[in-house]
Short mmCIF file of C-alpha atoms in Angstrom, two decimals:
data_model
loop_
_atom_site.label_atom_id
_atom_site.label_comp_id
_atom_site.label_asym_id
_atom_site.label_seq_id
_atom_site.Cartn_x
_atom_site.Cartn_y
_atom_site.Cartn_z
CA MET A 204 0.02 -0.02 0.01
CA PRO A 205 1.37 3.31 -0.98
CA VAL A 206 2.06 5.88 1.92
CA THR A 207 -0.36 8.16 0.37
CA LYS A 208 -3.06 6.08 1.64
CA LEU A 209 -1.95 6.49 5.23
CA LEU A 210 -2.25 10.20 4.82
CA GLU A 211 -5.74 9.90 3.64
CA ARG A 212 -6.78 7.36 6.34
CA ASN A 213 -5.39 9.91 8.95
CA ALA A 214 -7.30 12.81 7.46
CA SER A 215 -10.46 10.63 7.68
CA MET A 216 -9.96 9.20 11.05
CA TYR A 217 -7.95 12.10 12.90
CA GLY A 218 -8.81 15.08 10.70
CA ASP A 219 -8.97 17.44 13.50
CA ASP A 220 -5.95 16.36 15.20
CA THR A 221 -2.65 18.22 14.93
CA ALA A 222 -0.48 16.44 12.41
CA LEU A 223 2.74 18.78 12.09
CA VAL A 224 4.02 21.69 14.14
CA GLU A 225 6.68 24.05 13.00
CA ILE A 226 8.76 25.91 15.64
CA ASN A 227 11.43 28.55 14.63
CA PRO A 228 12.93 29.50 18.02
CA ALA A 229 15.29 32.00 16.32
CA LYS A 230 12.36 34.29 15.93
CA LEU A 231 12.00 34.29 19.60
CA GLU A 232 15.79 35.31 19.96
CA LYS A 233 15.46 38.10 17.26
CA ASN A 234 12.46 39.63 19.31
CA ARG A 235 14.15 38.95 22.98
CA VAL A 236 11.29 36.90 23.79
CA THR A 237 11.75 34.08 26.22
CA TRP A 238 9.98 30.65 26.06
CA LYS A 239 7.97 31.41 29.02
CA GLU A 240 6.33 34.32 27.24
CA TYR A 241 5.16 32.06 24.38
CA GLU A 242 1.53 32.53 25.13
CA LEU A 243 1.81 36.25 24.70
CA ILE A 244 3.14 36.26 21.21
CA GLN A 245 1.03 37.29 18.21
CA SER A 246 2.10 35.20 15.30
CA THR A 247 2.42 37.07 11.95
CA ASP A 248 2.75 35.85 8.44
CA GLU A 249 5.97 37.74 8.48
CA ALA A 250 7.46 36.30 11.43
CA PRO A 251 5.85 33.22 12.92
CA TYR A 252 7.17 31.31 15.86
CA ARG A 253 4.75 28.56 15.73
CA ARG A 254 2.57 27.05 13.00
CA GLU A 255 0.62 23.87 12.92
CA ILE A 256 -1.70 21.95 10.53
CA THR A 257 -4.23 19.09 11.10
CA TRP A 258 -4.26 15.85 9.34
CA LYS A 259 -7.32 17.07 7.32
CA VAL A 260 -5.40 20.36 6.30
CA PHE A 261 -2.31 18.26 5.61
CA ASP A 262 -4.06 16.23 3.21
CA GLU A 263 -5.92 18.98 1.49
CA LYS A 264 -2.76 20.92 0.78
CA ALA A 265 -1.18 17.87 -0.70
CA ASN A 266 -4.18 17.53 -2.98
CA ARG A 267 -4.03 21.03 -3.81
CA PHE A 268 -0.47 20.83 -5.08
CA ALA A 269 -1.20 17.68 -6.70
CA ASN A 270 -3.96 19.08 -8.74
CA LEU A 271 -1.77 21.78 -9.59
CA LEU A 272 1.00 19.75 -11.13
CA ILE A 273 -1.31 17.81 -12.92
CA SER A 274 -3.00 20.95 -14.34
CA ARG A 275 0.57 22.02 -15.58
CA GLY A 276 0.84 18.62 -17.48
CA ILE A 277 2.89 16.51 -14.76
CA LYS A 278 2.12 12.85 -15.00
CA LYS A 279 2.94 9.45 -13.76
CA ASN A 280 6.67 9.03 -13.54
CA ASP A 281 7.58 12.69 -14.24
CA LYS A 282 10.07 14.10 -11.58
CA VAL A 283 9.63 17.04 -9.21
CA GLY A 284 12.70 18.46 -7.18
CA ILE A 285 12.07 20.01 -3.73
CA LEU A 286 14.76 22.20 -2.43
CA LEU A 287 13.46 23.64 0.75
CA MET A 288 14.58 24.16 4.35
CA ASN A 289 12.52 22.25 6.88
CA CYS A 290 9.22 23.87 7.10
CA LEU A 291 5.57 23.25 7.49
CA GLU A 292 5.26 23.10 3.68
CA TRP A 293 7.85 20.47 3.14
CA LEU A 294 5.78 17.26 3.68
CA PRO A 295 2.47 18.32 2.14
CA ILE A 296 4.54 19.14 -1.14
CA TYR A 297 6.28 15.88 -0.94
CA PHE A 298 2.93 14.08 -0.61
CA GLY A 299 1.32 16.16 -3.33
CA ILE A 300 4.01 15.14 -5.66
CA LEU A 301 3.51 11.42 -4.74
CA LYS A 302 -0.36 11.66 -5.45
CA THR A 303 0.10 12.69 -9.03
CA GLY A 304 2.21 9.49 -9.53
CA ALA A 305 5.26 11.61 -10.01
CA LEU A 306 8.61 10.91 -8.15
CA ALA A 307 9.62 13.38 -5.48
CA VAL A 308 13.27 14.35 -5.67
CA PRO A 309 14.53 15.88 -2.43
CA LEU A 310 17.76 18.03 -2.76
CA ASN A 311 20.35 18.56 -0.29
CA PHE A 312 19.91 22.28 0.91
CA ARG A 313 23.82 22.62 1.09
CA TYR A 314 24.14 22.22 -2.73
CA ASP A 315 25.78 25.15 -4.43
CA THR A 316 24.40 26.44 -7.79
CA GLU A 317 26.49 24.15 -9.95
CA GLU A 318 25.36 20.91 -7.77
CA ILE A 319 21.83 22.12 -8.03
CA GLU A 320 21.81 22.16 -11.62
CA TYR A 321 23.71 18.88 -11.95
CA CYS A 322 21.11 16.90 -9.89
CA VAL A 323 18.16 18.51 -11.37
CA LYS A 324 19.33 17.39 -14.84
CA LEU A 325 20.44 13.97 -13.63
CA ALA A 326 17.12 13.09 -12.04
CA ASP A 327 15.23 14.52 -14.96
CA CYS A 328 13.24 16.70 -13.01
CA ASP A 329 10.33 18.56 -14.78
CA VAL A 330 9.72 20.94 -11.83
CA LEU A 331 11.86 22.48 -9.00
CA VAL A 332 10.26 23.80 -6.03
CA PHE A 333 12.49 26.04 -3.96
CA GLY A 334 12.31 28.39 -0.91
CA PRO A 335 13.53 31.89 -0.13
CA GLU A 336 16.95 30.73 0.98
CA PHE A 337 17.93 29.58 -2.46
CA ILE A 338 16.82 32.60 -4.64
CA GLY A 339 20.68 33.40 -5.06
CA ARG A 340 21.59 30.18 -6.02
CA ILE A 341 18.85 29.52 -8.51
CA GLU A 342 18.73 32.86 -10.37
CA PRO A 343 21.98 32.43 -12.07
CA ILE A 344 20.79 29.13 -13.65
CA ALA A 345 17.06 29.96 -13.87
CA ASP A 346 16.94 30.70 -17.51
CA ARG A 347 18.76 27.31 -18.37
CA LEU A 348 16.42 25.32 -15.83
CA ALA A 349 12.95 27.10 -17.11
CA LYS A 350 13.74 26.08 -20.68
CA ARG A 351 12.34 22.69 -19.92
CA ARG A 352 11.05 22.81 -16.36
CA LEU A 353 8.63 24.65 -14.07
CA LEU A 354 10.08 26.58 -11.18
CA TYR A 355 7.78 27.03 -8.13
CA TYR A 356 8.70 29.35 -5.25
CA VAL A 357 7.50 28.83 -1.84
CA GLY A 358 7.36 31.88 0.41
CA ASN A 359 6.65 35.64 0.27
CA SER A 360 7.84 37.80 -2.62
CA CYS A 361 8.00 35.45 -5.29
CA PRO A 362 11.00 36.28 -7.86
CA SER A 363 10.05 37.02 -11.34
CA PHE A 364 11.69 34.10 -12.72
CA ALA A 365 9.40 31.36 -10.91
CA ASP A 366 5.58 31.07 -10.47
CA ASP A 367 3.92 31.43 -6.92
CA TYR A 368 3.22 28.18 -5.13
CA ASN A 369 1.05 29.86 -2.48
CA GLU A 370 -1.04 31.72 -5.05
CA ASP A 371 -1.47 28.95 -7.58
CA THR A 372 -2.35 26.20 -4.89
CA SER A 373 -4.91 28.13 -3.37
CA ASN A 374 -7.05 28.21 -6.62
CA CYS A 375 -6.77 24.22 -6.84
CA SER A 376 -9.17 21.53 -5.68
CA SER A 377 -8.61 20.14 -2.24
CA ILE A 378 -10.08 16.62 -3.60
CA ALA A 379 -7.53 13.85 -4.35
CA PRO A 380 -6.69 13.25 -7.88
CA GLU A 381 -7.74 9.87 -9.23
CA ILE A 382 -4.47 8.58 -9.85
CA GLU A 383 -3.93 4.81 -8.97
CA LEU A 384 -0.83 3.86 -7.37
CA THR A 385 0.70 0.49 -6.36
CA ASP A 386 3.70 -0.47 -4.48
CA ASP A 387 5.40 -1.23 -7.70
CA ASP A 388 5.11 2.28 -8.92
CA TYR A 389 8.26 4.50 -8.60
CA GLY A 390 8.09 6.99 -5.81
CA ALA A 391 11.29 8.78 -5.21
CA ILE A 392 14.84 9.70 -6.25
CA TYR A 393 17.23 10.35 -3.44
CA PHE A 394 20.79 11.30 -3.74
CA SER A 395 24.13 9.90 -2.10
CA SER A 396 26.06 12.05 0.09
CA GLY A 397 28.51 12.72 -2.74
CA THR A 398 31.64 12.06 -0.59
CA THR A 399 33.66 10.84 -3.67
CA GLY A 400 32.38 13.67 -6.29
CA PHE A 401 29.03 14.57 -7.46
CA PRO A 402 26.11 12.70 -5.81
CA LYS A 403 24.46 9.62 -7.36
CA ALA A 404 20.75 9.47 -7.86
CA ILE A 405 18.96 6.70 -5.99
CA LEU A 406 15.72 5.24 -7.39
CA HIS A 407 13.13 3.74 -4.92
CA LYS A 408 9.59 2.40 -5.45
CA HIS A 409 6.79 3.18 -3.28
CA ARG A 410 7.24 -0.21 -1.55
CA SER A 411 10.50 1.14 -0.03
CA LEU A 412 8.59 4.02 1.49
CA MET A 413 5.91 1.92 2.98
CA HIS A 414 8.47 -0.58 4.41
CA ALA A 415 10.38 2.37 6.05
CA ALA A 416 7.06 3.57 8.00
CA MET A 417 6.46 -0.18 9.00
CA THR A 418 10.09 -0.71 10.13
CA GLU A 419 10.27 2.49 12.22
CA GLN A 420 7.10 1.72 14.12
CA ASN A 421 8.08 -1.82 14.62
CA HIS A 422 11.33 -0.72 16.23
CA HIS A 423 10.12 2.03 18.35
CA GLY A 424 6.59 1.27 19.11
CA GLN A 425 4.96 4.61 18.19
CA THR A 426 1.28 4.96 19.33
CA LYS A 427 -1.20 7.73 18.55
CA ASP A 428 -0.13 9.45 21.67
CA ASP A 429 3.58 9.86 20.82
CA VAL A 430 4.98 13.08 19.73
CA PHE A 431 8.19 13.02 17.40
CA LEU A 432 10.66 15.79 17.36
CA CYS A 433 12.29 16.18 13.79
CA ILE A 434 15.32 18.17 13.64
CA PRO A 435 17.40 16.73 11.11
CA PRO A 436 16.95 17.83 7.40
CA LEU A 437 13.90 16.38 5.65
CA TYR A 438 15.62 16.12 2.31
CA HIS A 439 17.51 13.21 3.99
CA THR A 440 15.84 9.80 4.09
CA GLY A 441 16.86 9.43 7.89
CA ALA A 442 14.68 12.34 9.31
CA LYS A 443 11.67 11.46 6.88
CA MET A 444 11.70 7.66 7.28
CA HIS A 445 11.70 8.08 11.16
CA TRP A 446 8.72 10.49 10.85
CA MET A 447 6.88 7.93 8.88
CA GLY A 448 6.62 5.83 12.12
CA SER A 449 4.18 8.70 13.33
CA LEU A 450 2.42 8.90 10.04
CA LEU A 451 1.63 5.12 10.33
CA VAL A 452 -0.08 5.85 13.63
CA GLY A 453 -1.55 9.22 12.97
CA GLY A 454 0.66 10.92 15.64
CA LYS A 455 1.88 14.40 15.92
CA ALA A 456 5.30 15.60 14.90
CA VAL A 457 7.21 18.84 15.55
CA ILE A 458 9.70 20.19 12.93
CA LEU A 459 12.30 22.17 14.96
CA LYS A 460 14.30 24.76 12.79
CA GLY A 461 17.32 24.96 15.10
CA THR A 462 19.81 22.59 16.77
CA LYS A 463 20.82 24.45 20.13
CA PRO A 464 20.36 22.41 23.22
CA GLU A 465 17.98 25.06 24.69
CA TYR A 466 15.97 24.89 21.59
CA ILE A 467 15.65 21.07 21.70
CA LEU A 468 14.78 21.06 25.46
CA ASP A 469 12.34 23.92 25.00
CA ALA A 470 10.39 21.90 22.08
CA VAL A 471 10.41 18.75 24.07
CA SER A 472 9.19 20.74 27.20
CA ARG A 473 6.64 22.80 25.39
CA GLU A 474 5.18 20.28 22.84
CA HIS A 475 5.36 17.33 25.29
CA CYS A 476 7.66 15.42 22.87
CA THR A 477 8.02 11.74 23.73
CA ILE A 478 10.51 10.62 20.88
CA VAL A 479 13.75 12.49 19.88
CA TRP A 480 16.21 11.46 16.91
CA LEU A 481 19.45 13.09 17.54
CA LEU A 482 22.81 13.33 15.93
CA VAL A 483 26.00 12.85 17.89
CA PRO A 484 27.08 16.48 17.88
CA TRP A 485 23.62 17.57 19.10
CA ALA A 486 23.68 15.09 21.98
CA GLN A 487 27.04 16.09 22.74
CA ASP A 488 26.05 19.48 22.94
CA ILE A 489 22.92 18.83 25.20
CA LEU A 490 25.26 16.81 27.66
CA VAL A 491 27.78 19.63 27.84
CA ALA A 492 25.21 22.18 28.35
CA LEU A 493 23.44 20.24 31.33
CA GLU A 494 26.80 19.07 32.81
CA SER A 495 28.21 22.63 33.08
CA GLY A 496 25.12 24.13 34.45
CA ALA A 497 24.57 26.30 31.52
CA LEU A 498 21.11 24.47 31.36
CA LYS A 499 19.16 23.09 34.26
CA LEU A 500 16.76 19.89 33.88
CA GLU A 501 14.33 21.59 36.43
CA ASP A 502 13.64 24.49 34.05
CA TYR A 503 11.81 21.87 31.53
CA GLU A 504 8.97 19.50 31.51
CA LEU A 505 10.62 16.32 30.19
CA ASP A 506 9.18 13.44 32.00
CA GLN A 507 7.12 12.45 29.11
CA TRP A 508 10.35 11.94 26.95
CA ARG A 509 10.53 8.33 26.61
CA LEU A 510 13.04 7.39 23.67
CA MET A 511 16.28 9.05 22.29
CA HIS A 512 17.63 7.35 19.57
CA ILE A 513 20.83 8.38 17.06
CA GLY A 514 21.68 7.32 13.74
CA ALA A 515 23.75 8.36 10.61
CA GLN A 516 27.26 7.87 12.36
CA PRO A 517 29.04 5.66 14.99
CA VAL A 518 27.97 6.30 18.46
CA PRO A 519 30.78 6.42 21.17
CA ALA A 520 29.56 4.23 23.98
CA SER A 521 30.69 6.80 26.62
CA LEU A 522 28.15 9.27 25.27
CA ILE A 523 25.45 6.96 26.04
CA GLN A 524 26.85 6.20 29.39
CA ARG A 525 26.91 9.95 30.14
CA TRP A 526 23.25 10.33 28.70
CA LYS A 527 21.78 7.55 30.93
CA LYS A 528 23.24 9.25 33.97
CA ILE A 529 21.19 12.43 33.20
CA PHE A 530 18.24 10.46 31.49
CA PRO A 531 18.06 7.25 33.43
CA HIS A 532 14.46 6.39 32.42
CA HIS A 533 15.24 6.91 28.57
CA LEU A 534 14.84 4.07 26.18
CA TYR A 535 17.96 4.26 23.61
CA ASP A 536 18.36 2.85 20.06
CA THR A 537 20.71 3.24 17.31
CA ASN A 538 19.59 2.92 13.86
CA TYR A 539 22.02 2.10 10.84
CA GLY A 540 21.03 2.66 7.14
CA LEU A 541 21.88 4.03 3.87
CA SER A 542 19.75 6.01 1.23
CA GLU A 543 20.31 3.06 -0.91
CA SER A 544 18.18 1.14 1.71
CA ILE A 545 15.64 4.03 2.29
CA GLY A 546 17.41 5.16 5.32
CA PRO A 547 17.32 4.03 8.87
CA GLY A 548 16.34 0.59 10.39
CA CYS A 549 17.93 -2.01 8.05
CA VAL A 550 20.21 -2.61 11.31
CA HIS A 551 19.37 -1.36 14.64
CA LEU A 552 20.37 -2.02 18.14
CA GLY A 553 16.90 -2.54 19.82
CA VAL A 554 15.93 -0.77 22.95
CA GLU A 555 16.29 -3.83 24.92
CA ASN A 556 19.77 -4.24 24.06
CA ILE A 557 21.62 -1.39 25.86
CA ASN A 558 24.19 -3.73 27.07
CA LYS A 559 25.41 -3.78 23.41
CA VAL A 560 26.06 0.13 23.02
CA GLY A 561 28.61 0.47 20.49
CA ALA A 562 27.28 -2.09 18.16
CA ILE A 563 24.95 -1.19 15.37
CA GLY A 564 22.86 -4.22 16.15
CA VAL A 565 21.06 -6.83 14.28
CA ALA A 566 19.05 -6.99 11.08
CA GLY A 567 15.87 -4.70 11.28
CA TYR A 568 12.20 -5.56 10.69
CA GLY A 569 11.89 -7.33 7.43
CA TRP A 570 15.69 -7.10 6.55
CA GLU A 571 18.49 -9.49 6.07
CA VAL A 572 22.18 -8.69 6.53
CA LYS A 573 25.39 -10.51 6.37
CA VAL A 574 29.15 -9.62 6.73
CA ALA A 575 30.91 -11.12 3.62
CA ASP A 576 34.18 -11.40 2.00
CA GLU A 577 34.85 -9.76 -1.61
CA ASN A 578 32.99 -12.85 -3.15
CA GLY A 579 30.02 -12.51 -0.98
CA ASN A 580 30.45 -15.39 1.17
CA GLU A 581 30.09 -14.88 4.93
CA VAL A 582 33.13 -14.49 7.07
CA PRO A 583 33.49 -16.14 10.44
CA ASP A 584 32.28 -14.32 13.55
CA GLY A 585 34.87 -11.74 14.68
CA GLU A 586 36.45 -11.27 11.37
CA VAL A 587 36.18 -8.04 9.32
CA GLY A 588 34.10 -8.03 6.00
CA GLU A 589 31.90 -5.92 3.98
CA LEU A 590 28.13 -5.29 5.41
CA LEU A 591 25.68 -6.64 2.88
CA ILE A 592 21.81 -5.81 3.03
CA LYS A 593 18.71 -7.50 1.40
CA GLY A 594 15.10 -6.33 1.86
CA PRO A 595 12.01 -4.46 0.38
CA GLY A 596 13.66 -1.30 1.09
CA VAL A 597 16.69 -1.72 -1.18
CA MET A 598 17.00 0.76 -4.11
CA GLU A 599 15.91 -0.23 -7.69
CA CYS A 600 19.16 1.33 -9.01
CA TYR A 601 21.38 4.36 -9.28
CA TYR A 602 19.39 6.16 -11.90
CA HIS A 603 21.33 6.62 -15.28
CA ASN A 604 24.43 4.90 -13.86
CA LYS A 605 24.51 1.20 -14.89
CA LYS A 606 28.06 0.72 -13.89
CA ALA A 607 27.66 1.93 -10.23
CA THR A 608 24.47 -0.13 -9.96
CA GLU A 609 26.31 -3.36 -10.92
CA GLU A 610 29.02 -2.72 -8.36
CA CYS A 611 26.61 -1.99 -5.63
CA LEU A 612 23.91 -4.55 -6.36
CA LYS A 613 24.66 -8.13 -6.80
CA ASP A 614 22.37 -11.35 -6.54
CA GLY A 615 19.72 -9.31 -4.66
CA TRP A 616 22.34 -7.99 -2.22
CA LEU A 617 23.21 -4.21 -1.42
CA TYR A 618 27.03 -3.93 -0.97
CA SER A 619 27.16 -1.15 1.78
CA GLY A 620 30.77 -0.13 1.34
CA ASP A 621 30.98 -0.27 5.27
CA MET A 622 33.42 -2.75 6.82
CA ALA A 623 31.89 -4.63 10.00
CA LYS A 624 32.17 -7.76 12.01
CA VAL A 625 29.74 -9.85 14.03
CA ASP A 626 30.25 -10.81 17.70
CA GLU A 627 29.65 -14.11 19.53
CA ASP A 628 26.05 -12.93 20.16
CA GLY A 629 25.20 -12.13 16.62
CA PHE A 630 25.52 -8.32 16.96
CA ILE A 631 27.12 -6.28 14.31
CA TRP A 632 29.88 -3.93 14.94
CA LEU A 633 30.69 -1.18 12.45
CA VAL A 634 34.47 -0.94 11.70
CA ASP A 635 34.79 1.63 9.13
CA ARG A 636 33.87 2.74 5.68
CA LYS A 637 35.73 0.52 3.06
CA LYS A 638 37.24 3.60 1.43
CA ASP A 639 38.20 5.03 4.85
CA VAL A 640 40.54 2.14 5.79
CA ILE A 641 44.25 3.31 6.31
CA ILE A 642 46.73 1.00 5.20
CA SER A 643 50.10 1.59 6.99
CA GLY A 644 53.05 -0.32 6.58
CA GLY A 645 50.94 -3.22 5.45
CA GLU A 646 48.55 -3.09 8.43
CA ASN A 647 44.80 -2.26 8.09
CA ILE A 648 43.82 0.62 10.43
CA TYR A 649 40.21 1.36 10.95
CA PRO A 650 39.65 4.90 11.95
CA VAL A 651 36.46 4.42 13.62
CA GLN A 652 37.89 2.28 16.33
CA ILE A 653 40.51 5.10 17.13
CA GLU A 654 37.83 7.72 17.05
CA SER A 655 35.65 5.70 19.61
CA PHE A 656 38.73 5.32 21.98
CA LEU A 657 39.65 8.87 21.84
CA MET A 658 36.14 10.16 22.62
CA LYS A 659 36.52 8.60 26.06
CA ASN A 660 38.75 11.56 26.89
CA ASN A 661 36.55 14.08 28.84
CA LYS A 662 38.30 16.82 27.21
CA ILE A 663 37.33 15.96 23.45
CA LYS A 664 34.16 16.98 22.09
CA ASP A 665 34.69 15.51 18.61
CA VAL A 666 37.18 13.59 16.53
CA ALA A 667 38.04 12.37 13.07
CA VAL A 668 40.94 10.12 12.05
CA ILE A 669 42.16 10.22 8.52
CA GLY A 670 45.02 8.81 6.61
CA ILE A 671 47.62 11.01 4.97
CA GLY A 672 50.33 9.94 2.59
CA ASP A 673 53.76 8.95 3.97
CA SER A 674 56.87 7.97 1.94
CA ARG A 675 57.91 5.20 4.19
CA LEU A 676 54.63 3.54 5.43
CA GLY A 677 52.37 4.55 2.38
CA GLU A 678 49.78 6.12 4.79
CA ILE A 679 49.84 7.22 8.58
CA SER A 680 47.02 7.99 10.69
CA ALA A 681 46.15 11.40 11.77
CA ALA A 682 43.60 12.58 14.50
CA ILE A 683 41.89 15.71 14.28
CA ILE A 684 40.63 16.86 17.56
CA GLU A 685 37.87 19.36 18.61
CA LEU A 686 38.04 20.08 22.27
CA LYS A 687 35.18 20.98 24.38
CA LYS A 688 34.76 24.85 25.08
CA GLY A 689 37.29 26.02 27.85
CA GLN A 690 39.28 22.72 27.87
CA ILE A 691 43.17 22.78 27.00
CA ALA A 692 45.14 19.78 25.90
CA THR A 693 48.58 19.19 24.32
CA GLU A 694 49.79 16.68 21.75
CA ASP A 695 51.97 15.01 24.48
CA GLU A 696 48.92 14.54 26.58
CA ILE A 697 46.97 13.00 23.73
CA ASN A 698 49.79 10.71 22.84
CA GLU A 699 50.01 9.37 26.45
CA PHE A 700 46.18 9.00 26.61
CA CYS A 701 46.74 6.67 23.55
CA LEU A 702 49.23 4.41 25.04
CA GLU A 703 46.44 2.11 25.78
CA LEU A 704 46.02 1.32 22.00
CA PRO A 705 48.08 -1.07 20.21
CA ARG A 706 51.10 0.78 18.78
CA TYR A 707 50.15 0.57 15.05
CA LYS A 708 46.75 2.01 16.00
CA ARG A 709 48.02 5.02 17.80
CA PRO A 710 47.64 8.22 15.71
CA ARG A 711 50.86 9.53 14.14
CA LYS A 712 49.75 13.16 13.96
CA ILE A 713 47.60 15.08 16.31
CA ILE A 714 45.78 18.25 14.89
CA PHE A 715 43.69 20.47 17.08
CA ALA A 716 41.12 21.78 14.84
CA ASP A 717 37.24 21.94 14.35
CA VAL A 718 35.69 18.45 12.99
CA PRO A 719 33.43 19.43 10.08
CA ARG A 720 30.21 17.60 9.61
CA ASN A 721 27.40 17.66 6.97
CA ALA A 722 23.78 18.22 7.63
CA THR A 723 23.08 14.59 8.55
CA GLY A 724 25.95 14.57 11.04
CA LYS A 725 28.56 12.63 9.03
CA ILE A 726 32.23 13.63 9.18
CA GLU A 727 33.29 15.54 6.18
CA LYS A 728 36.51 13.25 5.70
CA PRO A 729 37.11 14.35 2.11
CA LYS A 730 37.38 17.92 3.20
CA LEU A 731 39.69 17.03 6.00
CA ARG A 732 42.06 14.87 3.62
CA GLU A 733 42.10 18.10 1.40
CA MET A 734 43.03 20.27 4.38
CA TYR A 735 45.46 17.95 6.06
CA GLY A 736 46.87 15.67 3.31
CA ALA A 737 50.72 15.31 3.50
CA GLU A 738 51.52 18.42 1.31
CA ASN A 739 49.08 20.63 3.17
CA LEU A 740 50.06 19.43 6.45
CA VAL A 741 53.94 20.28 5.76
CA ALA A 742 52.80 23.60 4.26
CA LYS A 743 50.81 24.34 7.48
CA GLU A 744 53.73 23.34 9.93
CA ASN A 745 56.18 25.29 7.86
CA ASN A 746 54.00 28.51 8.10
CA SER A 747 53.33 27.97 11.92
#
């Protein structure tokens, strides 16, 4: 059953219940209004702090956009790009696209002009929907894009090179278009992270979307009474597919536009959120704020918060140990997934397995996994191999990229590119990305293992380990370390801390600097390699 049917069911059964809330706490800061003065704020169209829609309005907005697209010639299997920051319009636009039988094509809001044009063309988009934050990036290419595509603008003061989404949808019917959809119809194109050049387009059927909703609800037991706090970007499969657990049960979700610890705790408190999905840096920031006394638990209403889960990157066990000291009643889960496997949940820890923190877990609901050698044969427990995935959420292909598809999909298995091992209890432990393995003097070094060890140091906020060229060993490991605010550490101090590691795993270079992460929380290692490759590192040291 396509997920559009879930939205229509919710509109029928829970029409007057709140479906989505958008909170923009920066509006409060700008106007110097505190959280407790919230009830006194008069929202305006120009600067709303909080907006919400019911399930009935959500469905109507999706129908209006679907009917607008159909009136402009959009039909089944056409493609519609979405380039929006998180906002209340995002999901109704997404579902409006699906209701036409067209494919939704979400774009990363960090793309520059060149990347936007590349992805729009690669996915064969017939329409591009964009918001005010992107006018400057779209305008230079607007003439080229508009030659064969519609441009729709979501926001106030529509630019001259686009059509006005708000004005045009207001004149469309709110009745669902009569387009028959099945699980075998194509539903969406997502893009890879683009860590090895321009991103690849990932094609999914409606079956993938529905399975993501079922997997999420099965793992985290959402009920109608749960309230999900959505912070990560909706263009990414992670945030959206976690939200689909709420869609499945008709539960409320809160879209928070901001990641500061006070924003997150305020939103949980005010909106009575019960489930929050965090990225590692945000969880770290919350812990630091609470441990330092900058924020106080007693200032918030948090007893209803039952589940904190993390995905998109390896999770240091020390972080969860610290978290449980402050929030002992919280259930915890970690989720592993790829855009190629429709996001999170093909592997998950499980809330009952907190004793295995550090592992990514076991096969998720409806999924099969194995750790295999280069020929696809399972390796013995404890040995490192590549993580392979099979299930109803695996992509159809890389769109317009047959070679990459053949390298990634073999005999029904998705080759993840992640190196892992299985312990004696059947739990999978992520070792590293296949392409990130450092080979130093013939030894394989897995950066994630070193990063996890260094995160035990109480002075360290974040760390990334990369390989840099070395004339004798081929590569050596370098640790880029971001310290917590107010903390001081020396290279000798870190080296002494690392004496517990086997000699070959100890970082050969220590660099104190910020650790860049992308919008989904993944360390931007290509950027670090460019900054701290052997030649650049020598130049930096000579200039210091």
